[in-house]
Coordinates of C-alpha atoms in Angstrom, one line a residue:
X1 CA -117.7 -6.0 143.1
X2 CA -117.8 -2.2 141.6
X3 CA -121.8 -1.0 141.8
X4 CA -122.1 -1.9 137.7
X5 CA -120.4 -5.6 138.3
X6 CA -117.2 -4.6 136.0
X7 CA -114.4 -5.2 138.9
X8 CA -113.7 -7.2 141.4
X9 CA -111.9 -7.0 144.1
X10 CA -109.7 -9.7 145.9
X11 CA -107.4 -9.2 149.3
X12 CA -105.4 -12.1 151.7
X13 CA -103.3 -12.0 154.0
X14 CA -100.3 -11.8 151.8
X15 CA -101.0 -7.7 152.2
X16 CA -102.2 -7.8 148.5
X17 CA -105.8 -6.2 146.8
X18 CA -106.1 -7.0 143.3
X19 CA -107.9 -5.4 141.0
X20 CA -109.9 -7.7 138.1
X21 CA -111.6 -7.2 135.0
X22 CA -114.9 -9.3 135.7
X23 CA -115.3 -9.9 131.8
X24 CA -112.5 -11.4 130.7
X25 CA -111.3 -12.3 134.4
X26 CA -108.0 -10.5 134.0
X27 CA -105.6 -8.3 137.2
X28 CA -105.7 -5.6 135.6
X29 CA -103.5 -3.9 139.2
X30 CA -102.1 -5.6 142.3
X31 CA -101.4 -3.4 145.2
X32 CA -99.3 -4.0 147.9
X33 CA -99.6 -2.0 151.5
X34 CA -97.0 0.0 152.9
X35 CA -96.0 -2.5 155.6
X36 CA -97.9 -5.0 153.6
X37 CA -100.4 -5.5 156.8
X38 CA -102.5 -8.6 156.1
X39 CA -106.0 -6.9 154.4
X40 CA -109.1 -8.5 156.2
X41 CA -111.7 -6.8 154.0
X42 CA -111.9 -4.5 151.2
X43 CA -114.4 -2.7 149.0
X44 CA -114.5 -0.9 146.1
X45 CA -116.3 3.1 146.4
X46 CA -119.7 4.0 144.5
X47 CA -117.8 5.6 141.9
X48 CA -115.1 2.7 141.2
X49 CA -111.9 5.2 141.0
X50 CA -111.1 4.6 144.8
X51 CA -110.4 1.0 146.9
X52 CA -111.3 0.7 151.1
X53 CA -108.8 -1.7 152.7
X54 CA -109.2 -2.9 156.7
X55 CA -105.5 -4.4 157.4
X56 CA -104.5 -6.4 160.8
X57 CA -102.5 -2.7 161.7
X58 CA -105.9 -1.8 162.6
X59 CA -105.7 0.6 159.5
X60 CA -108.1 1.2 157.2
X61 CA -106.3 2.6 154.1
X62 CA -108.5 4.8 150.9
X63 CA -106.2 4.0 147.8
X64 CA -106.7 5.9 144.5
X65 CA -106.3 2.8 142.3
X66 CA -107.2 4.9 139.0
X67 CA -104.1 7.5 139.2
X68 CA -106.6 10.1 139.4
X69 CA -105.1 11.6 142.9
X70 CA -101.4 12.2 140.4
X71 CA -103.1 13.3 137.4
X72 CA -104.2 16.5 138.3
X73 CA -100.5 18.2 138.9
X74 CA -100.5 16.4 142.5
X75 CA -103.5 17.8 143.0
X76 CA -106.3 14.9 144.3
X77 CA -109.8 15.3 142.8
X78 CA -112.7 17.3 143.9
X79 CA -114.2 15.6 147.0
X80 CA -110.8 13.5 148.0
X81 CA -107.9 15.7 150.2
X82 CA -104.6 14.3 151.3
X83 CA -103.7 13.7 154.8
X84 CA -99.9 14.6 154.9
X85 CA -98.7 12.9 152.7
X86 CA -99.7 10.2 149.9
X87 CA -98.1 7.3 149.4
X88 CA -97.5 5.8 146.0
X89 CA -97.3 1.9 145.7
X90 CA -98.4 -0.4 143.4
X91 CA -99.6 2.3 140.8
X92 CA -101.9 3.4 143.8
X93 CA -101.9 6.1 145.9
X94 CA -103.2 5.9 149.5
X95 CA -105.1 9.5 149.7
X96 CA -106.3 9.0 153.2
X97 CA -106.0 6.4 156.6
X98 CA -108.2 5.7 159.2
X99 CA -107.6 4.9 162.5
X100 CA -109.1 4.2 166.1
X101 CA -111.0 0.9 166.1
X102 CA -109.1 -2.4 166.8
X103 CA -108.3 -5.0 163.8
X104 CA -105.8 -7.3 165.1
X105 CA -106.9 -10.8 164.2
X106 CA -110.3 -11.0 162.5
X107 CA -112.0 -10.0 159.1
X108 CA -113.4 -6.7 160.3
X109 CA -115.4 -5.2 157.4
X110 CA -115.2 -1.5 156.7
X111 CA -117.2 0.5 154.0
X112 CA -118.7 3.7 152.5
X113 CA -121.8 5.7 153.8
X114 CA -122.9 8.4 151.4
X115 CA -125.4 10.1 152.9
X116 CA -125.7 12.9 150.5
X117 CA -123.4 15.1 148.5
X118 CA -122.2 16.9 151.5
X119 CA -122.0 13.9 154.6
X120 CA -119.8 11.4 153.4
X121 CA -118.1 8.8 155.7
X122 CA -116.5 5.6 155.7
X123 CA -117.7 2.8 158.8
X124 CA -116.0 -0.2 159.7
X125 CA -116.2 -2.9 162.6
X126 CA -113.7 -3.2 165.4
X127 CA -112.3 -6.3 167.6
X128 CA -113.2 -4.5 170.7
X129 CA -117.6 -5.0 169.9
X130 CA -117.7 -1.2 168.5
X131 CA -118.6 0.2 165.1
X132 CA -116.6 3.3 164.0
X133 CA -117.9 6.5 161.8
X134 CA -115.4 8.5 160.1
X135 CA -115.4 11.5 158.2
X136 CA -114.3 10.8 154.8
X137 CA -112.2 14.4 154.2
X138 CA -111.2 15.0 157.9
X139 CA -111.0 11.3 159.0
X140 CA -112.4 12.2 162.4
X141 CA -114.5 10.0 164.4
X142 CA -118.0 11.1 164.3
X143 CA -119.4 8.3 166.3
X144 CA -118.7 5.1 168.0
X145 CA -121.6 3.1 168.5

């Protein structure tokens, strides 16, 4: 669910996320992966324009589902920066990708830390016992616990 209970999301292992309108239960967007990688978990961010995907490529994909990333004269909005290269599919963009921990067969949960204004990051589980801490702008691993 978004943080004010509007949307909800829904992701299988058809590689699919949808999008829903929690009021009058309607998709209001479906989005399909780029390999369409079977989605084990996925979250919606704090401020609902953005979606957090952990596939079985042992991926974990930031999609701008609000078109706000290609609104801006392909410019992405203050806070989010491109990684080489977005992808467009679905009416979504992927703005960033994650990599390093292992999701190969389980639901592996991944989500958003907001420390403060300045320390952002995103978290998610791995196959191998670990928990991974990225940067959310420079998608480096800051810690492995």
């Amino acid at each position: 669910f978004s943080s004010d209970g509007t949307l909800l999301i829904s992701a299988g292992f058809d590689g699919l996320c949808r999008i829903w309108e929690v009021s009058n239960g309607r998709c209001l967007k479906t989005i399909a992966g780029p390999d369409n990688a079977p989605v084990s978990h996925a979250t919606i961010s704090p401020n609902a324009k953005y979606l957090l995907a952990s596939t079985l490529d042992s991926t974990v994909r930031l999609w701008d589902f609000t078109g706000s990333a290609s609104a801006s004269r392909g410019r992405l909005p203050s806070g989010v920066t491109n990684g080489g290269g977005s992808q467009r599919l679905g009416g979504a963009s992927v703005v960033k990708e994650y990599i390093g921990h292992r999701n190969e067969r389980f639901c592996v949960f991944s989500t958003f830390v907001i420390h403060n204004a300045e320390r952002k990051f995103v978290a998610s589980g791995s196959e191998d016992g670990c928990v991974f801490l990225w940067d959310l702008q420079s998608r480096a691993v800051v810690q492995k616990l």
